[in-house]
mmCIF file of C-alpha atoms in Angstrom:
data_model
loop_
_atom_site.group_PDB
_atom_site.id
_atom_site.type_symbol
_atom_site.label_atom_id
_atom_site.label_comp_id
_atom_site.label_asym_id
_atom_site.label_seq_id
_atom_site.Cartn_x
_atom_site.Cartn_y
_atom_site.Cartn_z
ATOM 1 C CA UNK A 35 -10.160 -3.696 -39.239
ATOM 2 C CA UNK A 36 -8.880 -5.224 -36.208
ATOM 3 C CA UNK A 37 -8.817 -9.122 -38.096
ATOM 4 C CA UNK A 38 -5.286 -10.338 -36.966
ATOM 5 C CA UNK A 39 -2.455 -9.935 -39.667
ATOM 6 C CA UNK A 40 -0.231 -11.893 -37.748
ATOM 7 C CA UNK A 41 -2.255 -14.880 -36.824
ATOM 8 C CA UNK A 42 -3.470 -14.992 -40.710
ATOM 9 C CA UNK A 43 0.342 -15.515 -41.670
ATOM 10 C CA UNK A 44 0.244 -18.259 -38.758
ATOM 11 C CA UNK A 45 -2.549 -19.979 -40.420
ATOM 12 C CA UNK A 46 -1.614 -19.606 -44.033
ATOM 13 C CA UNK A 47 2.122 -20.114 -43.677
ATOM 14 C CA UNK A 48 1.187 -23.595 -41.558
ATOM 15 C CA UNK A 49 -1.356 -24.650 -44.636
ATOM 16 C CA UNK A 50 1.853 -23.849 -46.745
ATOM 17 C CA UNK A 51 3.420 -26.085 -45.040
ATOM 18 C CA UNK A 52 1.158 -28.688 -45.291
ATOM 19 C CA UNK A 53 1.758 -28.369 -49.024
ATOM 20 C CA UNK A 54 -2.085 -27.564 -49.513
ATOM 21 C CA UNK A 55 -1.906 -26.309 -53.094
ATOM 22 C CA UNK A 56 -5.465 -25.258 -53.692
ATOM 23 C CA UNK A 57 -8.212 -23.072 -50.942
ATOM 24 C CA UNK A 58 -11.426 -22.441 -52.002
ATOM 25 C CA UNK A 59 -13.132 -19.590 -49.796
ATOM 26 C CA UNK A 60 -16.174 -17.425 -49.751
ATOM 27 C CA UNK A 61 -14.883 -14.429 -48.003
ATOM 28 C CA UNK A 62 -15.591 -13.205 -44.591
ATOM 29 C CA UNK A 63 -14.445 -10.873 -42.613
ATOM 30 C CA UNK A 64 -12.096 -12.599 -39.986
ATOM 31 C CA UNK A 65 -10.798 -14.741 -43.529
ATOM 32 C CA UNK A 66 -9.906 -11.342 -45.717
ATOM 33 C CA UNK A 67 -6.083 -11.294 -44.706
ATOM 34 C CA UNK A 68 -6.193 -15.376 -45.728
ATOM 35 C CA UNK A 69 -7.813 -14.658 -49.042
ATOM 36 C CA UNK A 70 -5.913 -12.246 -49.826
ATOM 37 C CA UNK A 71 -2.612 -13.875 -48.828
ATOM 38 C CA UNK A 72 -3.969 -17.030 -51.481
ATOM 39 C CA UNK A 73 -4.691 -14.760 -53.827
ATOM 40 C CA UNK A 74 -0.970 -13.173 -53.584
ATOM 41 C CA UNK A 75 0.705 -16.862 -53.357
ATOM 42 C CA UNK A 76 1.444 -17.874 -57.156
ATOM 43 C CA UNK A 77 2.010 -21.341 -55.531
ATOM 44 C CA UNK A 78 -1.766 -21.395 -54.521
ATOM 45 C CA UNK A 79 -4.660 -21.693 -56.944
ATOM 46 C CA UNK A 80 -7.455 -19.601 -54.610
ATOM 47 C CA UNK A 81 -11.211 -20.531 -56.091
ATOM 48 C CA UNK A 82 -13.666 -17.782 -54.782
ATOM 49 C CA UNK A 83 -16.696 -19.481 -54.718
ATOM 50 C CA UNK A 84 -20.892 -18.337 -55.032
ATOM 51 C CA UNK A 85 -21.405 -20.906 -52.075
ATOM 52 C CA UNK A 86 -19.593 -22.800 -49.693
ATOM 53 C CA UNK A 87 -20.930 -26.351 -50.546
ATOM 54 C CA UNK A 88 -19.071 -26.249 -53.924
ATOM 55 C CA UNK A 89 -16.230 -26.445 -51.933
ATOM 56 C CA UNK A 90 -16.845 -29.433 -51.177
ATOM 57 C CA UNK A 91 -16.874 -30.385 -54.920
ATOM 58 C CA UNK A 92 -13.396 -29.105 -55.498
ATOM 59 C CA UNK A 93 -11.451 -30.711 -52.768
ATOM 60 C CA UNK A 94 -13.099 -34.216 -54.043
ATOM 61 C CA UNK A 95 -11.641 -32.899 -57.407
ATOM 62 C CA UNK A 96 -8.356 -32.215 -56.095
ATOM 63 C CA UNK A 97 -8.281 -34.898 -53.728
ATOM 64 C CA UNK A 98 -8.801 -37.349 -57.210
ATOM 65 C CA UNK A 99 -5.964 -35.478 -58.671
ATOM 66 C CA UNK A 100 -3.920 -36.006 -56.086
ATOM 67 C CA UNK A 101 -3.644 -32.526 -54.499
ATOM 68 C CA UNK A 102 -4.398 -31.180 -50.892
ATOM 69 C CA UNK A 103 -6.285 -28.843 -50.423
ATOM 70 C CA UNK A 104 -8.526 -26.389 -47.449
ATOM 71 C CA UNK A 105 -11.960 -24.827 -47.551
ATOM 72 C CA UNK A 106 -12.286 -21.252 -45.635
ATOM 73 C CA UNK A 107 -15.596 -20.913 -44.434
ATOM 74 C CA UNK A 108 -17.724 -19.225 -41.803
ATOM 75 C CA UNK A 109 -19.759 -21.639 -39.649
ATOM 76 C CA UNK A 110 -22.613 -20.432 -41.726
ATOM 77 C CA UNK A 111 -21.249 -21.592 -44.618
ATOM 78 C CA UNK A 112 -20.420 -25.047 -43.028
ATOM 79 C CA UNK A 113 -24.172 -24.726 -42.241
ATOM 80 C CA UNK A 114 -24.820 -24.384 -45.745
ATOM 81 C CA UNK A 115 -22.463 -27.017 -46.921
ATOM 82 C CA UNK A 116 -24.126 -30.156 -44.839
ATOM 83 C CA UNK A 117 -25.754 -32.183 -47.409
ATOM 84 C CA UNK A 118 -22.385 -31.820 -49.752
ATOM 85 C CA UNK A 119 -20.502 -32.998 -46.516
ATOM 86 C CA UNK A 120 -23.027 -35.846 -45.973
ATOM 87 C CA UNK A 121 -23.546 -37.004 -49.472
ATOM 88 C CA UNK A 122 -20.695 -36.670 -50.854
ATOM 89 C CA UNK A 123 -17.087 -36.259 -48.507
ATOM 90 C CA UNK A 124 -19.171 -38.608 -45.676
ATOM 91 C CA UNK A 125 -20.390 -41.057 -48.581
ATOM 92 C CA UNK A 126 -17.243 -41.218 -51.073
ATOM 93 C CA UNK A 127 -14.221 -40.943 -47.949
ATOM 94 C CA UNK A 128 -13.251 -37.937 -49.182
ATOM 95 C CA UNK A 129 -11.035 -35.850 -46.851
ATOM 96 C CA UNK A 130 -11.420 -32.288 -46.026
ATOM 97 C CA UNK A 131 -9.643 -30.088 -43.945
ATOM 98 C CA UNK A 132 -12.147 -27.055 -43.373
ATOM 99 C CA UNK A 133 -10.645 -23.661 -41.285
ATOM 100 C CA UNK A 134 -14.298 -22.338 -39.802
ATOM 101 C CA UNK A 135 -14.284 -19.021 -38.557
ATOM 102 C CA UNK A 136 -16.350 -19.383 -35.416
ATOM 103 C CA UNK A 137 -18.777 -16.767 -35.093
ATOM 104 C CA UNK A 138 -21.926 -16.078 -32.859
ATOM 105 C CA UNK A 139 -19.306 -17.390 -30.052
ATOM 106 C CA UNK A 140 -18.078 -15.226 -26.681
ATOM 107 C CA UNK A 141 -17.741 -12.113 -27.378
ATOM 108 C CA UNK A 142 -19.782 -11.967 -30.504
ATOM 109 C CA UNK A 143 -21.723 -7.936 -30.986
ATOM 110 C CA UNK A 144 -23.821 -8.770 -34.347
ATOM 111 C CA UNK A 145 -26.471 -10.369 -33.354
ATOM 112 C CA UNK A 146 -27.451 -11.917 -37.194
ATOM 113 C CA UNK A 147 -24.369 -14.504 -36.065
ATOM 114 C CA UNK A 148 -25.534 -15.915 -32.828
ATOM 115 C CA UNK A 149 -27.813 -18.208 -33.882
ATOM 116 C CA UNK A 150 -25.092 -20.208 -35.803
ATOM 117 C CA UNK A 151 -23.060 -19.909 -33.003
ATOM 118 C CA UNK A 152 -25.499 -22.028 -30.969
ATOM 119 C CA UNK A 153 -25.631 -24.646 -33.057
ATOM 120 C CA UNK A 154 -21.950 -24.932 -34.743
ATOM 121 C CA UNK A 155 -20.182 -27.805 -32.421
ATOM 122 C CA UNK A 156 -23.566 -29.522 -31.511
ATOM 123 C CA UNK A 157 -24.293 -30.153 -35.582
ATOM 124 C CA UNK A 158 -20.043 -31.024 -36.008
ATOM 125 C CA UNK A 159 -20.438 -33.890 -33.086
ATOM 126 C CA UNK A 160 -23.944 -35.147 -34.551
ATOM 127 C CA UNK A 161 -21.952 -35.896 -37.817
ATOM 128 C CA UNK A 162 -19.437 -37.290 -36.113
ATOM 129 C CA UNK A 163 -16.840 -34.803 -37.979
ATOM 130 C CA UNK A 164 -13.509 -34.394 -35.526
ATOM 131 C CA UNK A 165 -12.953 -31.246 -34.624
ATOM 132 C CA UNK A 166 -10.907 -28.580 -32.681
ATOM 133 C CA UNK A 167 -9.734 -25.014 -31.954
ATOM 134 C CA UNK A 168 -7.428 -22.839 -33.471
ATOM 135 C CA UNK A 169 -7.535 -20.313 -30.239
ATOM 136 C CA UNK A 170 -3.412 -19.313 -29.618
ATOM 137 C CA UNK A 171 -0.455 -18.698 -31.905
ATOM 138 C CA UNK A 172 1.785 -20.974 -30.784
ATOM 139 C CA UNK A 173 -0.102 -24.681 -31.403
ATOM 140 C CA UNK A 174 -1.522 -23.482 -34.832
ATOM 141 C CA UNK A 175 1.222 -24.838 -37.213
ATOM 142 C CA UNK A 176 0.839 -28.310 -35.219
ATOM 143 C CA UNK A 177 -2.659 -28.489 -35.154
ATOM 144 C CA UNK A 178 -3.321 -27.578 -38.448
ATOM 145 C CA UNK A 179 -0.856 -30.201 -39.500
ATOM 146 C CA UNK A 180 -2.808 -32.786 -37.093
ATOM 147 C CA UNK A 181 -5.966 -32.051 -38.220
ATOM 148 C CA UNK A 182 -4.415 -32.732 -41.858
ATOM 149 C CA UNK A 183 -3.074 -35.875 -41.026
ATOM 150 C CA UNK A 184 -6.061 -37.111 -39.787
ATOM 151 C CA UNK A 185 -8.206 -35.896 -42.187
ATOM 152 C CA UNK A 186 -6.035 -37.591 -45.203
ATOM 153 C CA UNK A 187 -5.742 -40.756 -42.759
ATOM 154 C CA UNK A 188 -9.298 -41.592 -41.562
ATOM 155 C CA UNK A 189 -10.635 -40.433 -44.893
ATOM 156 C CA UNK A 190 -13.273 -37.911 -44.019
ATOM 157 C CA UNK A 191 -13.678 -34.350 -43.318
ATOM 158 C CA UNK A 192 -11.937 -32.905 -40.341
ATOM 159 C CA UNK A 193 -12.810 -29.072 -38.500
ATOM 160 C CA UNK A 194 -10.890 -26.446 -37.310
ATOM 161 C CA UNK A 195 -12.963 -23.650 -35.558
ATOM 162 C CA UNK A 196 -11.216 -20.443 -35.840
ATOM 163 C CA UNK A 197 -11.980 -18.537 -32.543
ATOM 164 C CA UNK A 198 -12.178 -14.946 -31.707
ATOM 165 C CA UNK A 199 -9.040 -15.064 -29.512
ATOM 166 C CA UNK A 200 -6.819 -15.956 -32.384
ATOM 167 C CA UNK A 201 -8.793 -14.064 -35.357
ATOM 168 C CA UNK A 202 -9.793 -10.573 -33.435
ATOM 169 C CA UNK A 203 -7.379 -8.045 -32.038
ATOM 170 C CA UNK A 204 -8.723 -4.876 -29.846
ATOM 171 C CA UNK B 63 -33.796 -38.157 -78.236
ATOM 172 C CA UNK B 64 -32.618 -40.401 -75.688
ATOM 173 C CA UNK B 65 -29.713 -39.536 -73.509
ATOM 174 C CA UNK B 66 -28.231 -42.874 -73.898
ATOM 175 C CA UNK B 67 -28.104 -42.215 -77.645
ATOM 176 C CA UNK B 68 -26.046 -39.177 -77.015
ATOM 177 C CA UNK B 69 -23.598 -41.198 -74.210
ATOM 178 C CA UNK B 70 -23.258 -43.927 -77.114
ATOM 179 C CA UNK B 71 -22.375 -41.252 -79.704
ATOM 180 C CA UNK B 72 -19.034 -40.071 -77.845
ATOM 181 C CA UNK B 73 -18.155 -42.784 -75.209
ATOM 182 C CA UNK B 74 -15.364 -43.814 -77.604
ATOM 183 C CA UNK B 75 -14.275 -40.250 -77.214
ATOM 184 C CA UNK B 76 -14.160 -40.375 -73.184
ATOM 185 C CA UNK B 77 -11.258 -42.839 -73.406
ATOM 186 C CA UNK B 78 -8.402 -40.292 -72.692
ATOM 187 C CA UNK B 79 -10.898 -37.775 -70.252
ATOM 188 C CA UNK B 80 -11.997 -38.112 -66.887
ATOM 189 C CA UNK B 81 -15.552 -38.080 -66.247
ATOM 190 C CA UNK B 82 -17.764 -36.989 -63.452
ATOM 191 C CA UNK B 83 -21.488 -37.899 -63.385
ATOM 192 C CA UNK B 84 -24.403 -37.030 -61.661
ATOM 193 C CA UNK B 85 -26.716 -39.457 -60.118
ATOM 194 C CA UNK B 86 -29.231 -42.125 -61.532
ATOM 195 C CA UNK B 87 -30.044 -42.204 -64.569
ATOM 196 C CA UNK B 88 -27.019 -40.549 -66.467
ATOM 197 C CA UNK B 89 -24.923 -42.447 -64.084
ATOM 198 C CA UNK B 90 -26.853 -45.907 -64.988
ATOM 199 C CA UNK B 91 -26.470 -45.496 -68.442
ATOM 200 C CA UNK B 92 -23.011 -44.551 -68.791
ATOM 201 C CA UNK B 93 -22.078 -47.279 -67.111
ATOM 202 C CA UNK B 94 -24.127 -49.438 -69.055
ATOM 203 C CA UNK B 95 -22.004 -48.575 -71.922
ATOM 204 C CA UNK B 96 -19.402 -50.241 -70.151
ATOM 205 C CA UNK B 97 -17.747 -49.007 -67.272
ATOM 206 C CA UNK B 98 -13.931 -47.438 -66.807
ATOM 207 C CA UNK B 99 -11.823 -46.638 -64.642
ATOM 208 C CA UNK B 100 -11.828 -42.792 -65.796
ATOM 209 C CA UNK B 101 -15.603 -42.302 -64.808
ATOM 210 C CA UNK B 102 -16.724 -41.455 -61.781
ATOM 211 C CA UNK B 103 -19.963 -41.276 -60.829
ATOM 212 C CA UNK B 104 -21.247 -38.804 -57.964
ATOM 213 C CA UNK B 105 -24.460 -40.648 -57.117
ATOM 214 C CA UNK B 106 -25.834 -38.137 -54.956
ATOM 215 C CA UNK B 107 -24.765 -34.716 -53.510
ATOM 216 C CA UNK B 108 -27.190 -33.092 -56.242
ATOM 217 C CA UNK B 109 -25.640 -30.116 -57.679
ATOM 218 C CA UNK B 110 -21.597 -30.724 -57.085
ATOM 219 C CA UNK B 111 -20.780 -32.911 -60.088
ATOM 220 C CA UNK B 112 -19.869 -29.201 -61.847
ATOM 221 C CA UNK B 113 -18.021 -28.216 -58.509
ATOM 222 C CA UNK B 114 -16.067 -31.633 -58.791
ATOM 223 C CA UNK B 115 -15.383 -31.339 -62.493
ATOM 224 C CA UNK B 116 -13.681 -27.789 -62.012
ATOM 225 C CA UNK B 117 -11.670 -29.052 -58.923
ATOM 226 C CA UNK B 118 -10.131 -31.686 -61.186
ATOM 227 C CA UNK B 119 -9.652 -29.190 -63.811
ATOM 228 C CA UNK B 120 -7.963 -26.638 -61.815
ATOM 229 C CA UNK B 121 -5.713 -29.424 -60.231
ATOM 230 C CA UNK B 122 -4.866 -30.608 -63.713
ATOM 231 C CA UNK B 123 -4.524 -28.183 -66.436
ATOM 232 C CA UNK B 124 -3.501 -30.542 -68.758
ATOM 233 C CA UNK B 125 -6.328 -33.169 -68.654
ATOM 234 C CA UNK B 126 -9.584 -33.072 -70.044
ATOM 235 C CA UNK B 127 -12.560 -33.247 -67.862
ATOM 236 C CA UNK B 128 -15.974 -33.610 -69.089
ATOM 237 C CA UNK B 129 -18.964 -33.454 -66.698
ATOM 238 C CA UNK B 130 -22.300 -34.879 -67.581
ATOM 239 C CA UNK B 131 -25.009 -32.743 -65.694
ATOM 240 C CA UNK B 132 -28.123 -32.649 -65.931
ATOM 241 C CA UNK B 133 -31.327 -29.978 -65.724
ATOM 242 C CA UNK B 134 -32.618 -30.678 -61.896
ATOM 243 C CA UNK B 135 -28.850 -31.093 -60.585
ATOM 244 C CA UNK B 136 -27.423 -27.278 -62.244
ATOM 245 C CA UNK B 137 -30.700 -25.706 -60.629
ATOM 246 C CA UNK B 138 -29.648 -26.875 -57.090
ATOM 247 C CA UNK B 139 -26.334 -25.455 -58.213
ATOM 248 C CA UNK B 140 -26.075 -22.370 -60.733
ATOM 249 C CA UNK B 141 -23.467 -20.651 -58.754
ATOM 250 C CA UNK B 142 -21.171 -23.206 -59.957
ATOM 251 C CA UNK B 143 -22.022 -21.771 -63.532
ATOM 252 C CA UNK B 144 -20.562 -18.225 -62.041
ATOM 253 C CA UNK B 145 -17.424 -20.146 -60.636
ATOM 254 C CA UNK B 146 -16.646 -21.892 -63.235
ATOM 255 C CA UNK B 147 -16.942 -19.196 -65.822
ATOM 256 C CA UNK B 148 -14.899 -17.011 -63.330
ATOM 257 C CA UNK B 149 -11.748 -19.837 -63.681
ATOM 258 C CA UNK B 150 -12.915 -20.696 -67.008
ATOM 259 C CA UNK B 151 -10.311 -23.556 -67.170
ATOM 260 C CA UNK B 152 -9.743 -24.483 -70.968
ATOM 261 C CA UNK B 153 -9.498 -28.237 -70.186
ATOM 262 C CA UNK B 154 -13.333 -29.016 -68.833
ATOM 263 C CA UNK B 155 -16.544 -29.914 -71.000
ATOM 264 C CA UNK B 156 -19.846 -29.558 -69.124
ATOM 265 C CA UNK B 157 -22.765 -31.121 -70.427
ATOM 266 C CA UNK B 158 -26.298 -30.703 -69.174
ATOM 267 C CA UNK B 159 -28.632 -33.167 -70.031
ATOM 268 C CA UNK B 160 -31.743 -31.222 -69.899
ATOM 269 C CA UNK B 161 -34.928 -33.552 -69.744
ATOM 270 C CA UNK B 162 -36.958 -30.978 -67.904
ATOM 271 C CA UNK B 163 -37.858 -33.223 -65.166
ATOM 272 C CA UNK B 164 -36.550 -34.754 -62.237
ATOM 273 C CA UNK B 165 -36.697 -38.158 -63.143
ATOM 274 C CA UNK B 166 -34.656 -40.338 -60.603
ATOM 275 C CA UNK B 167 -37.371 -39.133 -58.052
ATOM 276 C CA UNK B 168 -40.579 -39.818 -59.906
ATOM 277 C CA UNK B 169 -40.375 -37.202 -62.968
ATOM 278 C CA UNK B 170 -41.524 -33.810 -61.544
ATOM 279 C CA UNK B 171 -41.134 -30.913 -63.491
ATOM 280 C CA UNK B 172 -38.211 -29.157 -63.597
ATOM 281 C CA UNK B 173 -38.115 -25.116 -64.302
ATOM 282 C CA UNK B 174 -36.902 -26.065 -67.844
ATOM 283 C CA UNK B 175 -39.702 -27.048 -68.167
ATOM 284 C CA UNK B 176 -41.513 -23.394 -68.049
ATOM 285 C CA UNK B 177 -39.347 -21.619 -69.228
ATOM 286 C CA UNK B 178 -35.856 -21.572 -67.768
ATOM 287 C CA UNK B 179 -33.106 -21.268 -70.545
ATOM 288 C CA UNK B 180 -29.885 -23.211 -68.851
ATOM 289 C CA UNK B 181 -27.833 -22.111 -71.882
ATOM 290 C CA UNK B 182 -28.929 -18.186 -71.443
ATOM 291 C CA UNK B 183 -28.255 -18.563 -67.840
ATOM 292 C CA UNK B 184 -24.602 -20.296 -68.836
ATOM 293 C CA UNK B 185 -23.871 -17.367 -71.188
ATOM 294 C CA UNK B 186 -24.729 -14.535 -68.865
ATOM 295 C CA UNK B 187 -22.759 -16.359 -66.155
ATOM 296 C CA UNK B 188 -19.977 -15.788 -68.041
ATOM 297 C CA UNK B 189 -19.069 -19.145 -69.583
ATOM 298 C CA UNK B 190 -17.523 -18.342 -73.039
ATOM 299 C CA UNK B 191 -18.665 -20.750 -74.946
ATOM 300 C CA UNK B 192 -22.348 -22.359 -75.101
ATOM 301 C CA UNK B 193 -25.001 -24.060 -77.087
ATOM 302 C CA UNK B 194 -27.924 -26.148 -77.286
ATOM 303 C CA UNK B 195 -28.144 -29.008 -79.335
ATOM 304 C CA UNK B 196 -31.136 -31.495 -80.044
ATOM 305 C CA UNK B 197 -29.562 -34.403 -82.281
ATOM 306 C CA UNK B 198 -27.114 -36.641 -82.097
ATOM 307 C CA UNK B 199 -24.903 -35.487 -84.951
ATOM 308 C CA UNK B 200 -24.992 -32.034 -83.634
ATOM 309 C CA UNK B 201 -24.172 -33.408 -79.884
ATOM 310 C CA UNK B 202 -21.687 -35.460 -81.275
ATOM 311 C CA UNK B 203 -19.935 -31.936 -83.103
ATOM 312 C CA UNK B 204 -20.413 -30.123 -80.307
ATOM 313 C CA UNK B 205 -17.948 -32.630 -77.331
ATOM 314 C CA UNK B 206 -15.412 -33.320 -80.281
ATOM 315 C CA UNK B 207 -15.238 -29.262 -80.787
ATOM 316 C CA UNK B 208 -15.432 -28.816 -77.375
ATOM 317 C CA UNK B 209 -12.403 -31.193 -76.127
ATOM 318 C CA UNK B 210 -10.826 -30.410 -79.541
ATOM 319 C CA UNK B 211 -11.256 -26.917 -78.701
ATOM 320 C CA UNK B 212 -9.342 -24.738 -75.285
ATOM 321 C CA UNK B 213 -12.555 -23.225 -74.062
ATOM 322 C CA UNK B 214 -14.881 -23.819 -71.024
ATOM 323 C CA UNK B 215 -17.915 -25.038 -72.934
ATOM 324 C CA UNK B 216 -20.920 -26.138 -71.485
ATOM 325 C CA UNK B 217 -23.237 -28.004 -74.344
ATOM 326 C CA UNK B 218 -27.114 -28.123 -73.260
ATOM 327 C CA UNK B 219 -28.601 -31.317 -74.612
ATOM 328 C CA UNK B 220 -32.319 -31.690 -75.077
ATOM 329 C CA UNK B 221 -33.497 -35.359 -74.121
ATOM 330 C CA UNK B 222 -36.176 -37.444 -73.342
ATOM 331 C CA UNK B 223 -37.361 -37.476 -69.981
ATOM 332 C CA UNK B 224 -36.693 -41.427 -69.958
ATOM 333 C CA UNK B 225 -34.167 -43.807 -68.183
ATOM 334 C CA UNK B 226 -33.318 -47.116 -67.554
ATOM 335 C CA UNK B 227 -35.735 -49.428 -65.504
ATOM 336 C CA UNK B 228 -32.936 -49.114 -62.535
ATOM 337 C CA UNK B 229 -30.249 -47.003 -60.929
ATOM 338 C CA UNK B 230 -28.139 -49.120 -59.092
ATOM 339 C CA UNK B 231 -25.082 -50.895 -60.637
ATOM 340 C CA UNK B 232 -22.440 -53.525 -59.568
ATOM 341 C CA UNK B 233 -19.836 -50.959 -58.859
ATOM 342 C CA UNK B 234 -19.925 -49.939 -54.951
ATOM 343 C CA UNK B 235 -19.731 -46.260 -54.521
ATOM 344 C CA UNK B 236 -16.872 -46.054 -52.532
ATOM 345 C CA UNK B 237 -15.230 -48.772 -54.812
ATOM 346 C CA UNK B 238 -15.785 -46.143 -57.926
ATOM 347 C CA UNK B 239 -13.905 -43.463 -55.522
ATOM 348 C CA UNK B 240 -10.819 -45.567 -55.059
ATOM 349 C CA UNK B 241 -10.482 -46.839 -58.381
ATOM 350 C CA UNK B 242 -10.998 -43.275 -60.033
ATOM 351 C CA UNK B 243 -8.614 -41.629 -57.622
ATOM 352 C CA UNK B 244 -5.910 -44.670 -58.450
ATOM 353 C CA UNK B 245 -6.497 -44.023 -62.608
ATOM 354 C CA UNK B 246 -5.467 -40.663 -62.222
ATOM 355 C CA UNK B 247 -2.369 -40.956 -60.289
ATOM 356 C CA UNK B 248 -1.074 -43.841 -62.413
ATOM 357 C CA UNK B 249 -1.483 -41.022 -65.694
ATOM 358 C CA UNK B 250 1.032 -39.338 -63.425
ATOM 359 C CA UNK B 251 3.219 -42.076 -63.304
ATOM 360 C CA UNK B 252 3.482 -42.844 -66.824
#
């Protein structure tokens, strides 16, 4: 499976660093080498969950208790996760830092994933959620960091789009 | 029997736990108990007070959580019933207030309310320990056992599809949020 070891250790080794204790994830395909890497970390509680919008949930939790956290996600699942975003993380200031794998984008073959593709950064800028790219090695550890900063500053939930460039080798 | 009935019967027990509700009328009447600083009340987002009760209970082992649910919010969310009991943290307490109806929005019908068994769908999920109750006294047993007790329990309690004449309280949402948040992290100060 050509998903990118090394740019997974990037990504979970800058979240580390970010002292984000607790992922929740539904798994897909560019996200398995993340998963598993939370599932390996004793330092990491990893909650695999039936649907992305509980994720939402359990970063308010752990935000409450006082510990960071990320949500893994495809942009489907951010698709499916709106009304938690809106009604709860948009209405209560609750900070999220979500890693989207960007599908449906350049490059894309299955077509089932284009559709979301469309519509991924026009629905993040109508909710007014900041976003960016994870797209080369070398700026993830500072933009994940940024994106976590901002997130815990302004209060609200904050995207990263994984792209195909960083997450897909062949 | 009335859900506020049941809240009276073990608020004096909440004092130590932190407590996630669900919106209107569970939320309403809590509060109209008297309010603390350990409740927090997730006035919409139907379906992600469970979510937000196993998020705090994962993040602190050694705290009790109790969630009040209710009927309409687990149906928008019954995966949470299959993440939960796949964590199955000792330290949270869900209740479901099951009124079969969706009363904040008028009082439609819920699927309890032909048939749906919350507390067979709980079990087969995989929580290990679940029951229904339909009185006080037996409510009452069941959170003391519960938070007592080092299992994930979720307690299905049979009310009364009634509720107070309103929903909204004094306390801002986003005032709840902060002062919630602040409760917790001065327990980890002391």
């Amino acid at each position: 499976m050509p998903v990118s070891l090394a740019s997974s250790k990037v990504i979970f080794n800058a979240l580390k660093q970010c002292d984000v204790r607790l992922l929740s994830a539904l798994p897909e395909t560019w996200l398995v080498h993340l998963i598993r890497m939370a599932d390996d970390d004793p330092e990491t509680i990893l909650v695999r969950l039936a649907k992305e919008e509980e994720g939402v949930g359990i970063s308010a939790g752990a935000h409450f208790a006082g510990v960071k956290s990320a949500m893994l996600m495809q942009n489907h699942g951010f698709l499916g996760s709106i009304n938690g975003i809106v009604s709860f993380a948009h209405l209560y200031k609750i900070p999220l830092l979500m890693l989207i794998s960007y599908r449906g984008s350049f490059g894309e073959r299955d077509p089932w994933q284009t559709q979301g593709g469309n519509v991924t950064e026009a629905l993040l800028r109508a909710m007014c959620i900041p976003y960016s790219f994870l797209d080369e090695v070398e700026s993830v550890e500072k933009r994940i960091r940024q994106a976590q900063t901002l997130a815990e500053s302004s209060l609200q939930p904050v995207a990263l789009l994984l792209t195909r460039d960083l997450m897909w080798e062949e | 029997m009335l859900r506020l009935e049941y809240l009276r019967a073990v608020y004096s027990g909440l004092e130590k736990c932190l407590v996630v509700t669900i919106m209107g009328a569970t939320a309403a009447e809590l509060h109209s108990l008297g309010h603390r600083p350990n409740f927090f009340y997730l006035q919409h987002a139907m379906g992600l007070a469970s979510s937000t009760g196993l998020g705090l209970a994962l993040s602190l082992p050694n705290q009790k959580i109790v969630v009040f649910d209710g009927d309409g919010s687990l149906l928008m969310n019954l995966g949470s019933l299959s993440t939960m009991a796949r964590y199955r943290p000792r330290n949270l307490v869900h209740v479901v207030f099951d009124n079969e109806s969706l009363l904040s929005v008028g009082g439609f019908p819920t699927a309890t309310s032909t048939g749906t068994d919350l507390e067979g769908i709980a079990r087969a999920a995989g929580i290990p320990a679940v029951l229904t109750v339909r009185t006080v006294e037996d409510f009452s047993s069941a959170v003391k056992n519960a938070l007592d007790g080092s299992q994930l329990t979720t307690i299905v309690a049979k009310v009364e599809p009634t509720g107070p004449a309103g929903y909204v309280t004094d306390l801002s949402l986003v005032e709840n949020r902060f002062q919630f948040r602040r409760y917790i992290q001065s327990l980890k100060r002391s």
